[in-house]
Amino acid sequence: MDHFLYRNGALHAEDVPLSEIAAAVGTPFYVYSTATLLRHYALFDEALAGVDHLVCYAMKAASNQAILKTLAQAGAGMDVVSLGEYLRARAAGVPGEKIVFSGVGKTADEMRRALAGGIRQFNVESEPEMEALNAVARDLGTVAPVTIRVNPDVDARTHAKIATGKSENKFGIPIARARQVYAHAARLPGLEVVGIDVHIGSQLTELEPFAQAYAKLAGLTETLRADGHDIRRLDLGGGLGIPYARSNAAPPLPTDYGRLIRDTLGHLGCEIEIEPGRLIAGNAGLMMTRVIYLKQGEGRDFLILDAAMNDLIRPAMYDAHHDIVPVIEPEPGAEAAPYDIVGPVCETGDTFARQRPMPPLRQGDLIAFRGAGAYGAVMASEYNTRPLIPEVMVKGDQFAVIRRRPTFDEIINRDTIPEWL
Ligand code: LLP
C-alpha cells in the first residue's frame, strides 16, 4: 500500500498535489511519502513483535538522509555496504550500535573507520576478510563483533543479476565449509563471533526460497553451537519483493515473512536482524517526469520524456517493469493506445517500456513512475551531463526538497584540466 492516490482527478503524494511540487521544483524529480516509509517499516517491526529483533534498513535502496532520519526516528537500524553509507547513516543521526556493515569487499580503511566510530557488527564474507578485520581490530586495541555470511546454495528465483544465494555467486562462504571457517574465526583474538548472516537475493516474490535458506540456517546454528560457538544473533538479510505491476499477484506480506521466521528460527532463542530495503522504500517513491514530445515512428508511437535511463536505470538494467501513470486521472473508459516510452539519452537502451498502453496524453503532461523509491535515485548517474534529479519528501500537506538539483556550473567545475592543456 502507498499514499499516492488520485483525489479530485489529480494524483497526490499524501495531501500534496504532485503538480504543485512539479511547479515548485521542475521535472524530473523523485518524491517520497513519509507515511508510506513509516508504514512499511512498521509492518516489518510488527511482524517480529515478541521476538528480540532489529530492522536494519538496507540503505542502498534509498539513502537520502531525510529518509534515514525518518526511519531511524521510528527505531530502525541500518545495513550499510560502504564507508560512504556508514558516514551518511551517522550524519543522519543513526548510532553505531544500530549499524551493521555488509559487503563482500570491505577495505581495511573502511573497517578501521567503522570500528573506531562504533558498529553493531561486521557481516564478514571470506577468510581473507576475517584476517584483515582481525588485524585492524588488534591494531586499534579492540575486538570486532562479527557474523559470518554463509551462502546456503538456494535458488531465490529472482532476476539473475540480483540473486545472491547460489554457490556460484560471489557472496558468503559456502555453507559446507562453515564449521571450518567458524573454527578459524574463533582463533582470531580481534574477532568476536556473535552469529550468522545470510542474504539470498532481492525482489523475491515467494517465501519458499527463504524457507529453504532459514531451515539450513537453523541446522547450522545447532551444529555451530555444538562446536562451542556462542551463536546468539541471526541476520537474515533482505529481499522480500514488492508488487511492481498493479495487475500482478502481490508477493507475500511482511506478516507472512515474520511468521516464517518464527516457524523456522524461533526455537533457537536468537536475536533476529533483518535488512529490508526495497519493501520499505520502493513503493514509497515516485519518479516524476513530463512528456517532451509525442513522436510518430514506423508502426509505433514514442512518448519522449524528460527523464532518462540515467535517472532510473532499472528498466535498462534488469528489464524491470514500473507502472507509469498520468498525474491527471484518465476519464473512465478513456481509450488506451500503445507507446514506446523513452528518454532523451542517445542509446536504444534508454527505453522505459515497450508498447505500453497509455491513456491519451499531450506534450507537457506530467507522468509518474510508480515503485521508483528503491534503487532509483541511488543508482542515478550524470550520463550525458544530465544533472542528478532532485529528491522531495512529503509529510501530510507539507513537502521539502531533500536534495536539490545541482547547477550546470557545479557539475562542470568538478573537472580539473591538467596543466599541459
Ligand atoms: N542485505 C544485503 C546484504 C543486500 O545485498 C541487499 C540488496 C539487501 C539487504 C536489501 O535487499 P532488498 O530488501 O532491497 O531486496 N539494484 C537492484 C537491487 C539490488 C539489491 C542488492 N542487495 C534493483 O534495482 O533491483
PDB file of C-alpha atoms and ligand atoms in Angstrom, residues 58 60-61 79 81 102-103 125 149 162 164 171 197 199 201-204 237-240 244 275-279 314 318 374-375 379, ligand 1:
ATOM      1  CA  ALA A  58      19.250  -1.602   3.694  1.00  0.00           C
ATOM      2  CA  LYS A  60      21.470   1.156  -0.510  1.00  0.00           C
ATOM      3  CA  ALA A  61      17.823   1.211  -1.661  1.00  0.00           C
ATOM      4  CA  ASP A  79      22.521  -2.028   6.907  1.00  0.00           C
ATOM      5  CA  VAL A  81      27.787  -1.601   2.463  1.00  0.00           C
ATOM      6  CA  SER A 102      27.673  -5.859   4.974  1.00  0.00           C
ATOM      7  CA  GLY A 103      29.531  -6.304   1.699  1.00  0.00           C
ATOM      8  CA  GLU A 125      32.151 -12.846   3.801  1.00  0.00           C
ATOM      9  CA  ARG A 149      27.729 -14.670   5.912  1.00  0.00           C
ATOM     10  CA  ILE A 162      20.128  -9.794  -8.069  1.00  0.00           C
ATOM     11  CA  THR A 164      22.997 -13.906  -4.343  1.00  0.00           C
ATOM     12  CA  PHE A 171      28.642 -13.872  -1.744  1.00  0.00           C
ATOM     13  CA  ASP A 197      24.335 -13.901   8.373  1.00  0.00           C
ATOM     14  CA  HIS A 199      21.038 -12.907   2.274  1.00  0.00           C
ATOM     15  CA  GLY A 201      18.716 -12.155  -3.171  1.00  0.00           C
ATOM     16  CA  SER A 202      16.373  -9.309  -3.898  1.00  0.00           C
ATOM     17  CA  GLN A 203      12.813  -8.957  -5.239  1.00  0.00           C
ATOM     18  CA  LEU A 204      11.787 -12.421  -4.043  1.00  0.00           C
ATOM     19  CA  GLY A 237      19.243 -10.240   5.066  1.00  0.00           C
ATOM     20  CA  GLY A 238      16.591  -8.524   2.997  1.00  0.00           C
ATOM     21  CA  GLY A 239      14.951  -9.436  -0.258  1.00  0.00           C
ATOM     22  CA  LEU A 240      11.186  -9.517   0.166  1.00  0.00           C
ATOM     23  CA  TYR A 244       5.707  -3.517  -9.384  1.00  0.00           C
ATOM     24  CA  GLU A 275      17.733  -5.981   6.251  1.00  0.00           C
ATOM     25  CA  PRO A 276      14.796  -4.979   4.056  1.00  0.00           C
ATOM     26  CA  GLY A 277      15.450  -2.203   1.555  1.00  0.00           C
ATOM     27  CA  ARG A 278      13.114  -2.407  -1.414  1.00  0.00           C
ATOM     28  CA  LEU A 279       9.938  -3.169   0.501  1.00  0.00           C
ATOM     29  CA  ARG A 314      16.152  -0.351 -13.583  1.00  0.00           C
ATOM     30  CA  TYR A 318      17.038  -5.526 -15.256  1.00  0.00           C
ATOM     31  CA  ALA A 374      14.108   1.932  -4.128  1.00  0.00           C
ATOM     32  CA  TYR A 375      17.171   1.658  -6.377  1.00  0.00           C
ATOM     33  CA  MET A 379      21.540   4.366  -8.979  1.00  0.00           C
TER      34      MET A 379
HETATM   35  N1  LLP B   1      21.101  -7.026   2.528  1.00  0.00           N
HETATM   36  C1  LLP B   1      22.069  -7.284   1.628  1.00  0.00           C
HETATM   37  C2  LLP B   1      23.311  -7.896   2.085  1.00  0.00           C
HETATM   38  C3  LLP B   1      21.866  -6.938   0.273  1.00  0.00           C
HETATM   39  O1  LLP B   1      22.828  -7.190  -0.604  1.00  0.00           O
HETATM   40  C4  LLP B   1      20.656  -6.332  -0.132  1.00  0.00           C
HETATM   41  C5  LLP B   1      20.427  -5.946  -1.514  1.00  0.00           C
HETATM   42  C6  LLP B   1      19.684  -6.091   0.865  1.00  0.00           C
HETATM   43  C7  LLP B   1      19.931  -6.454   2.173  1.00  0.00           C
HETATM   44  C8  LLP B   1      18.361  -5.446   0.553  1.00  0.00           C
HETATM   45  O2  LLP B   1      17.597  -6.205  -0.307  1.00  0.00           O
HETATM   46  P1  LLP B   1      16.092  -5.738  -0.645  1.00  0.00           P
HETATM   47  O3  LLP B   1      15.286  -5.891   0.614  1.00  0.00           O
HETATM   48  O4  LLP B   1      16.152  -4.332  -1.092  1.00  0.00           O
HETATM   49  O5  LLP B   1      15.679  -6.662  -1.715  1.00  0.00           O
HETATM   50  N2  LLP B   1      19.577  -2.662  -7.751  1.00  0.00           N
HETATM   51  C9  LLP B   1      18.745  -3.854  -7.754  1.00  0.00           C
HETATM   52  C10 LLP B   1      18.655  -4.496  -6.374  1.00  0.00           C
HETATM   53  C11 LLP B   1      19.987  -4.857  -5.767  1.00  0.00           C
HETATM   54  C12 LLP B   1      19.901  -5.459  -4.398  1.00  0.00           C
HETATM   55  C13 LLP B   1      21.251  -5.624  -3.792  1.00  0.00           C
HETATM   56  N3  LLP B   1      21.283  -6.100  -2.446  1.00  0.00           N
HETATM   57  C14 LLP B   1      17.369  -3.488  -8.299  1.00  0.00           C
HETATM   58  O6  LLP B   1      17.145  -2.333  -8.651  1.00  0.00           O
HETATM   59  O7  LLP B   1      16.510  -4.353  -8.415  1.00  0.00           O
END
